[in-house]
Coordinates of C-alpha atoms (C1' of nucleotides) in Angstrom, one line a residue:
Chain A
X1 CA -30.5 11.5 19.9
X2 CA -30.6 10.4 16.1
X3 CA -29.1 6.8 15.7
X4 CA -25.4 6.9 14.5
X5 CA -24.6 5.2 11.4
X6 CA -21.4 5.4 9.7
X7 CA -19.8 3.0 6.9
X8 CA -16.5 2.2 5.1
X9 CA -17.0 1.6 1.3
X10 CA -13.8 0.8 0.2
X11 CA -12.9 0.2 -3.7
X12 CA -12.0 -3.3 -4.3
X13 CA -8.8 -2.5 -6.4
X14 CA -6.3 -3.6 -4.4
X15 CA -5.6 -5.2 -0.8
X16 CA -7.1 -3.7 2.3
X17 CA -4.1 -0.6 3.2
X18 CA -3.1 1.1 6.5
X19 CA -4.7 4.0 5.2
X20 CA -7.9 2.3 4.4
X21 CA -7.6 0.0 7.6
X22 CA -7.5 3.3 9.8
X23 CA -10.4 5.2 8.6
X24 CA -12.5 1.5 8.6
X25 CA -10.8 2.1 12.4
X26 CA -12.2 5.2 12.9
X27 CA -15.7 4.4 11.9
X28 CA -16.2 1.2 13.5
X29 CA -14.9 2.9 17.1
X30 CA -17.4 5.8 16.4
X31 CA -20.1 3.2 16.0
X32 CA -19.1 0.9 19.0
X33 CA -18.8 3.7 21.1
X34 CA -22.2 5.4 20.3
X35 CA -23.9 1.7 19.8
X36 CA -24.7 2.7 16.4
X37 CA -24.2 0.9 13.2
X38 CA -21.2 0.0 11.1
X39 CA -21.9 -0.5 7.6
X40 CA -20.0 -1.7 5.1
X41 CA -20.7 -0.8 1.3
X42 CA -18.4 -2.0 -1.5
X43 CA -17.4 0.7 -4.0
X44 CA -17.2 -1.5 -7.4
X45 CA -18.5 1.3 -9.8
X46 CA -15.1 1.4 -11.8
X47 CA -15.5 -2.0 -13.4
X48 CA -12.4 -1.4 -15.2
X49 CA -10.5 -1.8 -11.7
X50 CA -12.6 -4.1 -9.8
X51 CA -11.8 -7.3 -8.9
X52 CA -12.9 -10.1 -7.2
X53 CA -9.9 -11.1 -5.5
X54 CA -9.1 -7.7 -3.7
X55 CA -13.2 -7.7 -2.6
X56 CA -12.5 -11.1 -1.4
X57 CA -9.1 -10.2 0.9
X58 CA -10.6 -6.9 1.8
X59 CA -13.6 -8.6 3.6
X60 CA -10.7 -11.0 5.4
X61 CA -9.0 -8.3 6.1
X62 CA -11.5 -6.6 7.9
X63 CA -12.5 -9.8 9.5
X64 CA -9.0 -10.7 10.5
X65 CA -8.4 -6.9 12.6
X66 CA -11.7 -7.9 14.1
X67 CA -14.0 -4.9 12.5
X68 CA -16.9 -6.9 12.3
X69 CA -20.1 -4.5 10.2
X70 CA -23.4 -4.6 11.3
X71 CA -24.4 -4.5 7.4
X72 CA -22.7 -5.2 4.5
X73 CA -21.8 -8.1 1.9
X74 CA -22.3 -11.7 2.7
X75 CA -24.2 -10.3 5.9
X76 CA -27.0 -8.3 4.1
X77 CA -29.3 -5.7 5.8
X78 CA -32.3 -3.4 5.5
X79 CA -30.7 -1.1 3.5
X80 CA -28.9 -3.2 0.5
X81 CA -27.8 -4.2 -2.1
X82 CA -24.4 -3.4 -0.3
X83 CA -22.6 -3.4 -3.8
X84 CA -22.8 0.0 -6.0
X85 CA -22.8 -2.0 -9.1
X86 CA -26.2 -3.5 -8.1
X87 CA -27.3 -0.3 -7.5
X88 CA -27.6 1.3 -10.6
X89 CA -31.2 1.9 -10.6
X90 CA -31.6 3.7 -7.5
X91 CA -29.0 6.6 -9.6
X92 CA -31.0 6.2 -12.6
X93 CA -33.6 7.2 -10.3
X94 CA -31.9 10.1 -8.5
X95 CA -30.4 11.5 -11.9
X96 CA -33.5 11.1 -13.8
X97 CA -35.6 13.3 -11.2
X98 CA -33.0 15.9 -11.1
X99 CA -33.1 16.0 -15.0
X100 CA -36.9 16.7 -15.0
X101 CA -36.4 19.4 -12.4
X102 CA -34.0 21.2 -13.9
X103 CA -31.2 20.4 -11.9
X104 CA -28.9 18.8 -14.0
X105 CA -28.8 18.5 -18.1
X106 CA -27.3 16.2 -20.6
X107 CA -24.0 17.2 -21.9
X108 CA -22.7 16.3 -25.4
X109 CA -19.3 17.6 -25.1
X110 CA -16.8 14.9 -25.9
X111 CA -13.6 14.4 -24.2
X112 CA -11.4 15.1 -26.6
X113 CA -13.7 18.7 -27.2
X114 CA -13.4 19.5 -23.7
X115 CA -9.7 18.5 -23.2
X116 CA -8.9 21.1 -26.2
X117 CA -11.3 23.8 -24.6
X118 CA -9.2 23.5 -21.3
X119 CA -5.7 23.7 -23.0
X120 CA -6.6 26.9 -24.4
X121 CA -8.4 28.0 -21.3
X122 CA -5.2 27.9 -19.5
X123 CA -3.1 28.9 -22.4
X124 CA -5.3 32.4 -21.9
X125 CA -4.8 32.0 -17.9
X126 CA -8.5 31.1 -17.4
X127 CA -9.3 28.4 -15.0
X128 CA -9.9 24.9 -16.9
X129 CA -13.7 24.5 -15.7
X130 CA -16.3 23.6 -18.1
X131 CA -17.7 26.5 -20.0
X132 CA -21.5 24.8 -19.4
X133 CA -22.6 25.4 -23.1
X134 CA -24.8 22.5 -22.7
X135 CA -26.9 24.0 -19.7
X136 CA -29.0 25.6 -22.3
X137 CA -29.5 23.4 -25.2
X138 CA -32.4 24.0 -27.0
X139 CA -34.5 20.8 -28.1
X140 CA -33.3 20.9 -31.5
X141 CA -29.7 21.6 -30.5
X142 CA -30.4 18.4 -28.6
X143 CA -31.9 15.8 -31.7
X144 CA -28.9 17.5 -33.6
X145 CA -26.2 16.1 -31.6
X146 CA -27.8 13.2 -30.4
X147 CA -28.0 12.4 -34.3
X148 CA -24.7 13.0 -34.8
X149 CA -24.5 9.5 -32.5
X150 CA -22.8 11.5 -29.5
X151 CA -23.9 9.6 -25.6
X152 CA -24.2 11.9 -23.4
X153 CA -23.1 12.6 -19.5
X154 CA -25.2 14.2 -17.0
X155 CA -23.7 17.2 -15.1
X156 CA -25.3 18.7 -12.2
X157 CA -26.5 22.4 -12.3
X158 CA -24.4 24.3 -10.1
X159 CA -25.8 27.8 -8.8
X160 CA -22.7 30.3 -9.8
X161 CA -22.9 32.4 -7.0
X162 CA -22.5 31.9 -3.2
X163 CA -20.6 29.6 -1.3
X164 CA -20.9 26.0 0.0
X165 CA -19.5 25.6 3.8
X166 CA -18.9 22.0 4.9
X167 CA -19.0 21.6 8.7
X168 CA -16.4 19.6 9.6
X169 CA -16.2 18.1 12.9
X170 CA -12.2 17.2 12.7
X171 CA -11.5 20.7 10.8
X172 CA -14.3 23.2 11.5
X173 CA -16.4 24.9 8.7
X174 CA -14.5 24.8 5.6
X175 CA -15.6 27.2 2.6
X176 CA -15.6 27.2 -1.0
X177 CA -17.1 29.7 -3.7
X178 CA -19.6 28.1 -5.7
X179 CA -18.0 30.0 -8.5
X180 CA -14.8 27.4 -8.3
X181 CA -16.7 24.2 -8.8
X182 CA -17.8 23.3 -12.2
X183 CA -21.0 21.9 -13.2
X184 CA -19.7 18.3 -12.5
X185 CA -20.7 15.1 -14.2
X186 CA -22.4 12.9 -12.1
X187 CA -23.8 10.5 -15.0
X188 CA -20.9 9.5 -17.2
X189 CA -21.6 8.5 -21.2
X190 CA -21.6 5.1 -20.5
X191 CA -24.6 5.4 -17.7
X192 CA -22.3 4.9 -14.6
X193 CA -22.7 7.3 -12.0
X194 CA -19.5 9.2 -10.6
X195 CA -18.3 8.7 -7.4
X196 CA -19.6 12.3 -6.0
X197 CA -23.4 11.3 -6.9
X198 CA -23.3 7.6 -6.2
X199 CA -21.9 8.1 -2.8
X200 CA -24.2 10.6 -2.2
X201 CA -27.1 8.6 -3.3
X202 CA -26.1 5.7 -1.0
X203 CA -25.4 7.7 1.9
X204 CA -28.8 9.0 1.7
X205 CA -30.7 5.8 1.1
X206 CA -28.3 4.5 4.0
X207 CA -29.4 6.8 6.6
X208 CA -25.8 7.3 6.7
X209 CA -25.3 10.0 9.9
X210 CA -21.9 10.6 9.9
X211 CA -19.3 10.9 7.2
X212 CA -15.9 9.8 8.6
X213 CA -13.3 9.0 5.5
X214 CA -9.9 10.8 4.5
X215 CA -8.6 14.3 4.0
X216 CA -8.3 13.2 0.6
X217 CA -11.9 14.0 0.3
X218 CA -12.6 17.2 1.6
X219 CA -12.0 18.8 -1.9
X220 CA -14.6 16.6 -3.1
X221 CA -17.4 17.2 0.0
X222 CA -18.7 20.7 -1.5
X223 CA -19.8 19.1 -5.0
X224 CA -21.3 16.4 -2.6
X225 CA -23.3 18.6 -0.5
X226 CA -24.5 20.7 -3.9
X227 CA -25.9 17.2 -5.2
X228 CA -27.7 16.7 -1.6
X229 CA -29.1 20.0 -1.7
X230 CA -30.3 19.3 -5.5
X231 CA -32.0 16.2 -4.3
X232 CA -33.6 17.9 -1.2
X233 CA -31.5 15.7 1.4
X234 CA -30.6 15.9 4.3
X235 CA -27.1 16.3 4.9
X236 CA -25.4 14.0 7.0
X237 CA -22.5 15.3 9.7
X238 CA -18.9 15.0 8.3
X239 CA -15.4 14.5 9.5
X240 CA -11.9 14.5 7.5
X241 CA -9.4 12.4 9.4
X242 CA -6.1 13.2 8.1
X243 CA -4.0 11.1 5.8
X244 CA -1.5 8.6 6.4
X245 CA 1.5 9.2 4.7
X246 CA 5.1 7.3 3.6
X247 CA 8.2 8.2 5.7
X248 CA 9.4 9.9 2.9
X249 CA 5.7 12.3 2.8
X250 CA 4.7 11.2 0.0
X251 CA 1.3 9.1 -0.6
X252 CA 1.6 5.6 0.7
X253 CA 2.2 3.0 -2.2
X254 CA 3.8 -0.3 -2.3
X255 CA 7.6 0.8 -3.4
X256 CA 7.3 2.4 0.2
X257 CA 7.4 -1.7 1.5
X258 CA 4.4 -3.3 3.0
X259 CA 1.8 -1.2 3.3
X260 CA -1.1 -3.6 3.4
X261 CA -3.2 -5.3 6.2
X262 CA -2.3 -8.7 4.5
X263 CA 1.5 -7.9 4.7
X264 CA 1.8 -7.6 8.3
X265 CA -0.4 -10.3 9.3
X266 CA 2.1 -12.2 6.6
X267 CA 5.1 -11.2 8.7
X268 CA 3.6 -11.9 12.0
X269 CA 2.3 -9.1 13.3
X270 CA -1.0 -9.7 15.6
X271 CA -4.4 -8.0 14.5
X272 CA -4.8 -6.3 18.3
X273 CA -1.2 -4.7 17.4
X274 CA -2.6 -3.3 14.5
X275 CA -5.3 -1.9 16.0
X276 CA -3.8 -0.3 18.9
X277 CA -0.7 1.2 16.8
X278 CA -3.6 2.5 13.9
X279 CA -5.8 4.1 16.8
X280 CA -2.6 6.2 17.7
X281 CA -2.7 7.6 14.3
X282 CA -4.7 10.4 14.5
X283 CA -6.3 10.0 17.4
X284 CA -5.2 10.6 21.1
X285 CA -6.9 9.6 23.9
X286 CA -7.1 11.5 27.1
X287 CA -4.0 9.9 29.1
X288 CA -1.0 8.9 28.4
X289 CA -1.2 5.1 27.8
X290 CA -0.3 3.9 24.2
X291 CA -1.2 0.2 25.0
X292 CA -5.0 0.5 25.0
X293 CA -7.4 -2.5 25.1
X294 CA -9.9 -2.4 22.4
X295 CA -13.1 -2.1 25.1
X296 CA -11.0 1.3 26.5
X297 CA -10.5 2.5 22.9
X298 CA -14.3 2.4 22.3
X299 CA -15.2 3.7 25.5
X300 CA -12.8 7.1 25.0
X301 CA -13.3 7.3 21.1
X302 CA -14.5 10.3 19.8
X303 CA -14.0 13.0 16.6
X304 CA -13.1 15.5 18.5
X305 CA -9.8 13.9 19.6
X306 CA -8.8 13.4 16.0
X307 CA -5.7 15.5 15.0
X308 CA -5.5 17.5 11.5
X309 CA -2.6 16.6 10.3
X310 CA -1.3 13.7 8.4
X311 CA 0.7 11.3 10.0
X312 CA 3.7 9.9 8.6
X313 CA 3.7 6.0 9.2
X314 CA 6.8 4.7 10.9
X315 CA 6.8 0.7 11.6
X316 CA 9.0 1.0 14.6
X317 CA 5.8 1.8 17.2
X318 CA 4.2 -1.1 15.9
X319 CA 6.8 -3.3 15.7
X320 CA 7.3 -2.4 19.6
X321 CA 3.2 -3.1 20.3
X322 CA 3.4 -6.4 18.3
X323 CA 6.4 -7.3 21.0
X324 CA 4.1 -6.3 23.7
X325 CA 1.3 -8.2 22.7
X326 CA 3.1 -10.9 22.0
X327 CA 4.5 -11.0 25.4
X328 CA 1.4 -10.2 27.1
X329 CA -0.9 -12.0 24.8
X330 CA -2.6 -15.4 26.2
X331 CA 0.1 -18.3 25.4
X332 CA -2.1 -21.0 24.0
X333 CA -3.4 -18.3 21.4
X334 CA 0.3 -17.7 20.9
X335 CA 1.0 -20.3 20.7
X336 CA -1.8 -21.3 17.8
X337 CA -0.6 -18.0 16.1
X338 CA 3.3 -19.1 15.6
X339 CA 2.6 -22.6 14.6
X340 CA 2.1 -21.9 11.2
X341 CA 4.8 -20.0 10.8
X342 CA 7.2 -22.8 12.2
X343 CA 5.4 -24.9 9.6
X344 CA 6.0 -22.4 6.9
X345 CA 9.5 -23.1 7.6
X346 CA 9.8 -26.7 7.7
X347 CA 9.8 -26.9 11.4
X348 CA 7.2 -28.4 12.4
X349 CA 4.7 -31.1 10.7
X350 CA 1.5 -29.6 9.2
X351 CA -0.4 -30.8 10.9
X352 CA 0.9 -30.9 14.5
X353 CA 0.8 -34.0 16.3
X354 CA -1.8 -33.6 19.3
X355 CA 1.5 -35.3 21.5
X356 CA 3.3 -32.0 20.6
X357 CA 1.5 -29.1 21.7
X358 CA 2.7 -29.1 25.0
X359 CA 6.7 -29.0 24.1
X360 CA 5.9 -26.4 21.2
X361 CA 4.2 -24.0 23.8
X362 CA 6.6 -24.3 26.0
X363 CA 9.9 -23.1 23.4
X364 CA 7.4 -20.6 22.6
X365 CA 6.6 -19.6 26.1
X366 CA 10.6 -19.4 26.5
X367 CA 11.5 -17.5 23.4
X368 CA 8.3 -14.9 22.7
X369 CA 9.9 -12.5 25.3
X370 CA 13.0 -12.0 22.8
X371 CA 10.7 -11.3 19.6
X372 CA 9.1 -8.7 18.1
X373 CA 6.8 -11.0 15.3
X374 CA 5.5 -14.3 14.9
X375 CA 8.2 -14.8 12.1
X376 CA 10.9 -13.9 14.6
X377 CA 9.4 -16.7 16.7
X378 CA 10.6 -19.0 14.4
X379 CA 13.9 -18.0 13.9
X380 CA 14.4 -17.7 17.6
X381 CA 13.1 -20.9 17.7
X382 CA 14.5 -22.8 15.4
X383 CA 17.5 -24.8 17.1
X384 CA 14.7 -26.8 18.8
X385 CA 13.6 -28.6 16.2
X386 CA 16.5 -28.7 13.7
X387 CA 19.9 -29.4 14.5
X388 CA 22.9 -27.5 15.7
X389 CA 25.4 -27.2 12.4
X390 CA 27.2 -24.0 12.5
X391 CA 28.2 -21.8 15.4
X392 CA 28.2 -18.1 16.1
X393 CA 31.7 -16.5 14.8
X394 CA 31.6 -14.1 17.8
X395 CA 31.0 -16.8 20.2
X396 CA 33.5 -19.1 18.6
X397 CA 36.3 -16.5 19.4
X398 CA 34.8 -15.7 22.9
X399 CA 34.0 -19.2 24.1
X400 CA 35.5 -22.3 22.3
X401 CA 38.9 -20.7 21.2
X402 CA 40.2 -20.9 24.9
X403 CA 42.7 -23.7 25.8
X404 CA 40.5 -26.7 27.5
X405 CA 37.7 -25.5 26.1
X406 CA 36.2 -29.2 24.2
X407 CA 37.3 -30.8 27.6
X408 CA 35.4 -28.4 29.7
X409 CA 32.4 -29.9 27.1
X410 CA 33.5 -33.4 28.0
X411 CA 33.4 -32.5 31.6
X412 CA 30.4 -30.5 31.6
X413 CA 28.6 -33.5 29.7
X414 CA 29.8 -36.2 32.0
X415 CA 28.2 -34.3 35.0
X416 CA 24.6 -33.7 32.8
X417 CA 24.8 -37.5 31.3
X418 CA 24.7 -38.3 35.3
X419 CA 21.9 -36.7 36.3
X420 CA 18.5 -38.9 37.3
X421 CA 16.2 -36.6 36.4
X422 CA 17.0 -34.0 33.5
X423 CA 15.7 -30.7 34.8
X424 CA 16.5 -27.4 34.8
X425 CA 16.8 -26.7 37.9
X426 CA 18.7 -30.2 38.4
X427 CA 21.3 -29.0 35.4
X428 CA 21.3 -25.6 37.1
X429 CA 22.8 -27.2 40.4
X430 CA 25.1 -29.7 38.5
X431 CA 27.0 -26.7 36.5
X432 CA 27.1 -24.7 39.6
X433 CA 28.8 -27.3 41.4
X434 CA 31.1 -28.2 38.8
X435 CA 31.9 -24.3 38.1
X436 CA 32.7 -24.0 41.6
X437 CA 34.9 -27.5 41.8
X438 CA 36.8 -26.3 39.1
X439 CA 36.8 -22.8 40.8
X440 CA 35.4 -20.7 37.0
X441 CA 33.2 -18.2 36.9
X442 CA 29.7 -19.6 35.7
X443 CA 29.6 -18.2 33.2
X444 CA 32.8 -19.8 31.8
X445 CA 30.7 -22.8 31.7
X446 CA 27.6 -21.3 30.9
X447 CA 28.4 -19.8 27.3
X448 CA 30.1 -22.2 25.8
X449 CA 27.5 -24.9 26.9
X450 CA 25.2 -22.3 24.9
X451 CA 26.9 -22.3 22.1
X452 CA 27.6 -26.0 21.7
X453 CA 23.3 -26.3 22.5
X454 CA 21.9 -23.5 20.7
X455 CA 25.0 -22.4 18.1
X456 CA 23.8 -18.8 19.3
X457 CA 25.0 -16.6 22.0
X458 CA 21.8 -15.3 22.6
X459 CA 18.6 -16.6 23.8
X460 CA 16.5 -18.2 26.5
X461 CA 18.1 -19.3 30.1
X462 CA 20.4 -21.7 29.9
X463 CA 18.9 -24.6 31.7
X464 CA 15.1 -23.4 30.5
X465 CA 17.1 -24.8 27.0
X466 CA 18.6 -27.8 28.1
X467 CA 15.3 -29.0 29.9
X468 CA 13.5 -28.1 26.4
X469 CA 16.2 -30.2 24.2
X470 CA 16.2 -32.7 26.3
X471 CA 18.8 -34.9 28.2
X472 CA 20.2 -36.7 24.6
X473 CA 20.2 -33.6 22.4
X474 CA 21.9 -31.6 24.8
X475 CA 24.2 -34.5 25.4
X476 CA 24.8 -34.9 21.4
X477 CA 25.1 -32.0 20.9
X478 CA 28.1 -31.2 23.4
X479 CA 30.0 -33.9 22.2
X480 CA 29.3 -32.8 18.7
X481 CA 30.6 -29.4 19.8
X482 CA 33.9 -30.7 21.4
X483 CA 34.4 -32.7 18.2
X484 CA 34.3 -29.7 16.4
X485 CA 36.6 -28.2 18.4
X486 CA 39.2 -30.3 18.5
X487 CA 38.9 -30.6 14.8
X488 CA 38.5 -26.8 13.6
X489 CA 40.6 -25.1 16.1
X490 CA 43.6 -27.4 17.3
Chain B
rG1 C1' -2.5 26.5 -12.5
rG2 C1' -6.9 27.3 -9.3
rC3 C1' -9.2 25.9 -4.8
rC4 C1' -8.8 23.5 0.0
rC5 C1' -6.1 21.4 4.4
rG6 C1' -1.9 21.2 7.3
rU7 C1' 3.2 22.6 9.8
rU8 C1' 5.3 21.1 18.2
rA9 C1' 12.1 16.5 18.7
rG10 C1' 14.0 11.4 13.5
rU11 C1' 8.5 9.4 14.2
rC12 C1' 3.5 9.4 16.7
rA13 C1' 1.6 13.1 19.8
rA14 C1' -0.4 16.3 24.5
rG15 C1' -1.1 21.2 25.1
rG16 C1' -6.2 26.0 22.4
rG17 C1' -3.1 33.3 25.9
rG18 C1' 0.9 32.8 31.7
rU19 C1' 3.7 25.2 31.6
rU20 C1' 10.7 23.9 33.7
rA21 C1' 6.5 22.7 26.3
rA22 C1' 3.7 16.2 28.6
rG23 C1' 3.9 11.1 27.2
rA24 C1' 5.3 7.1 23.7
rC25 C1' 8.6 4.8 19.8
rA26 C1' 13.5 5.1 18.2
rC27 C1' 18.5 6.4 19.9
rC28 C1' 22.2 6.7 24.0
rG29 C1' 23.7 5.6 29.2
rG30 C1' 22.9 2.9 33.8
rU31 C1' 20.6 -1.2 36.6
rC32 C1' 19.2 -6.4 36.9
rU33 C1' 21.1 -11.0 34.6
rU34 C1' 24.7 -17.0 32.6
rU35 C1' 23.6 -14.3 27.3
rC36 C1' 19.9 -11.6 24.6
rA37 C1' 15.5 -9.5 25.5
rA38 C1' 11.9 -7.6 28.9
rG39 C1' 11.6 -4.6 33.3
rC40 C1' 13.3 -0.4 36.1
rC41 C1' 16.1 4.4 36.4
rG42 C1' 18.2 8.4 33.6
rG43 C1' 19.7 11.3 29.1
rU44 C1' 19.9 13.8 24.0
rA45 C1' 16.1 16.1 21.1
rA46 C1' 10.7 20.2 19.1
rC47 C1' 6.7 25.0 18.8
rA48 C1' 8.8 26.3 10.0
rG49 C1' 10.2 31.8 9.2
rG50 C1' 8.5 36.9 9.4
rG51 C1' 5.1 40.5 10.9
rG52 C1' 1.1 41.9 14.0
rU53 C1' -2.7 41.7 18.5
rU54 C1' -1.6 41.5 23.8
rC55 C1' 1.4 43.2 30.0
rG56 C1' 2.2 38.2 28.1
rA57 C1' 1.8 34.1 22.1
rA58 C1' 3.4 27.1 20.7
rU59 C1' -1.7 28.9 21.5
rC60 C1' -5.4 34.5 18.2
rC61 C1' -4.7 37.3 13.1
rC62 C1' -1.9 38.2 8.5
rC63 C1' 2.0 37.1 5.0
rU64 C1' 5.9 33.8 3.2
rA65 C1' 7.9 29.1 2.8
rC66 C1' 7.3 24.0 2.8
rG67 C1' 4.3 19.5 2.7
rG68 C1' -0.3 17.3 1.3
rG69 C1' -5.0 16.8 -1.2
rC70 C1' -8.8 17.8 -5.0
rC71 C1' -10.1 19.5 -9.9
rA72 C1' -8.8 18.1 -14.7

RNA sequence: GGCCCGUUAGUCAAGGGGUUAAGACACCGGUCUUUCAAGCCGGUAACAGGGGUUCGAAUCCCCUACGGGCCA
């Protein structure tokens, strides 16, 4: 068996995207599960676009969701450079040979020639292609133009007859006349290779074995396979994974809301969530679990299991993963994750006291089952380290607007201020007792004493809070609550 | 416009000639509970349309429609 080697060679023109995220996915499962190599190859050829931030937070990004490469920037390898811009001279190269052979030709058409050439093309119902009046320039033809100061492109030679079949592993053999595809410029004026030769070109030098990127590039995979035949390569396998698109079908952009890797981890979403949810996207395993560990995802990867059609992407799924992971996820890591986002909101100190860590994993051990992100985490947990100001409307009506209701606090305080040790399960008995003394429901105690502690009607258990807060809060806080009774609702 | 790909519930998605057409998210109901979640149990909901082929089509073929992509 030939060694596998795939790669991702994103453009740096903007953050890493779901779309992006899941084909980088996609390859780096097909090269865990096969052992084989992932390699990543920046796409910086349109310098125009470029930039070095978005190279910079793609790279984190990929680091962050864990798809570490095997080659690539900042980690080198046999086969580099790992940028296209510092590869121009292996497509100098790889154009000048196919120049001397025949196989391609300069071309002094300029744009503005060839954009009036294809409106009246299709003005006379004639397909737009280039009319290759440059295949067979004679020398002087050639000094002629060249004097007339036009820089010429280089287009590939393409044989007008027969058809080019790409064997697809996700779609099956795909045709397309050879009569449909024009000669193509692979050498723009400017000496920049397009992105149908230079990929080409790398893949090859590479030892690339498999070609796994999006549908969007089926269209271009016949033109690719003419310029490996033209260079007497050997052509790699490919596979079209379907495209991710908006919930309203269209292409994913950002007026369709976050769409990038960034984003999410911004919002709290964990990178194993992400994973897990992206895998689902056009891929199935066998069974029926959706929550698959990474190690099972590699072991059942393959092509084969890769649907055809694009997916639309709906946050809901991954919203719900994120809650599982959260949940299930080990609680000092958690607990690490949320931290900064209680920071980010004023919290907690930055940096946390050592003395701390303890109590902070313990509010977040209490209130991670009721959250779907590590920025929900610190709303849910935010009565624990600010205090209690405003209370619920809803709970107002349904718990502090009954008759006795800041003397139930008083009561319910007295009995809590008395207790020797302050623990929940100690609290627990206390209010039972008094509940039953006063012959209430427990819950006629219980929700109010909520309220008063929390200002929510949601949340936590009861005495799981009042251990957290602590004997004081919790006995400030009822008295602050009564107070407020008696003064807003006398 | 030409070429290419696709179309199973709101969404992901299994199924590839004979199935009561899986499963998951979401939604709804129940259960548990001091609340809210989680969990558990249950429910609503789908083969784009039309022609073939076949004893039999979600599954194979053709057309149409719709969606998407590529080329400028």
């Amino acid at each position: 068996m030939s060694t596998v080697r795939v790669r991702f060679a994103p453009s740096p023109t903007g953050s890493l995207h779901i779309g992006g995220a899941r084909t980088a996915l996609f390859n780096w499962l097909f090269a865990r599960h096969h052992g084989g190599a992932f390699v990543l190859r920046i796409d910086d050829t349109d310098t125009e676009r470029s930039t070095d931030i978005s190279y910079r937070e793609i790279l984190a990004a990929m680091r962050w969701l864990g798809l570490d490469w095997d080659e690539g920037p900042e980690k080198g390898g046999p086969y580099g450079p790992y940028l296209q811009s510092q590869r121009q001279e292996f497509y100098r190269q790889a154009a000048a040979r196919l120049l001397n052979e025949g196989k391609a030709y300069l071309c002094y058409c300029t744009v503005e020639e060839l954009a009036a050439r294809r409106k009246i093309a299709q003005a006379e119902g004639r397909p737009p292609m280039y009319d290759r009046r440059c295949r067979y320039l004679t020398p002087e033809d050639r000094t002629r133009l060249e004097k007339e100061g036009r820089q010429p492109v280089i287009r590939l030679a393409v044989p007008d007859q027969g058809t080019t079949t790409v064997k697809d592993i996700v779609r099956g053999d795909v045709s397309f006349d050879n009569d449909t595809i024009d000669d193509f410029i692979i050498v723009k004026s400017n000496g920049m290779p397009t992105y149908n030769f230079a990929t080409v070109v790398d893949d090859h030098l590479m030892q690339i074995s498999h070609i796994i990127r999006a549908e969007e590039h089926l269209s271009n995979t016949p033109k690719q396979i003419l310029v490996y035949q033209a260079l007497g390569y050997e052509l790699p396998a490919f596979a079209h994974v379907p495209m991710i698109l908006a919930p309203d079908r269209s292409k994913l952009s950002k007026r369709h809301g976050a769409t990038s890797v960034e984003e999410y981890r911004d919002e709290g979403y964990l990178p194993e969530a992400i994973i897990n949810y992206l895998a689902l996207l056009g891929w199935s395993p066998e069974g029926d679990e959706e929550i698959i560990p990474l190690e099972e995802m590699i072991n059942s990867f393959s092509l084969e299991r890769v649907s055809k059609n694009a997916a639309i992407y709906d946050t809901k799924k991954l919203t719900w993963i994120n809650g599982h992971y959260l949940r299930e996820g080990d609680l000092d890591r958690i607990t690490r994750l949320a931290v900064p986002f209680l920071q980010a909101k004023g919290l907690l100190p930055d940096p946390l006291p050592e003395k701390d860590y303890d109590h902070v994993r313990a509010i977040i051990a209490a209130v991670r089952d009721r959250v779907k992100t590590l920025g929900e985490v610190a709303d849910a947990a935010s009565y624990f380290f600010t205090d209690v100001t405003t209370y619920e409307e809803k709970g107002v009506r349904k718990h502090f607007s009954k008759p006795g209701a800041a003397a139930l606090l008083d009561e319910a305080r007295e009995e809590l201020a008395a207790l020797p040790q302050f623990t929940a399960a100690a609290a627990e008995e206390a209010y039972r007792t008094l509940a039953e003394r006063k012959g209430i429901s427990t819950g006629q105690l219980f929700h109010p004493t909520r309220l008063a502690v929390t200002g929510r009607t949601m949340g936590p258990g009861l005495f799981e809070i009042l251990e957290l807060l602590g004997k004081e809060t919790v006995l400030e806080r009822l008295s602050r609550a009564s107070r407020w009774i008696r003064e807003n609702l006398a």
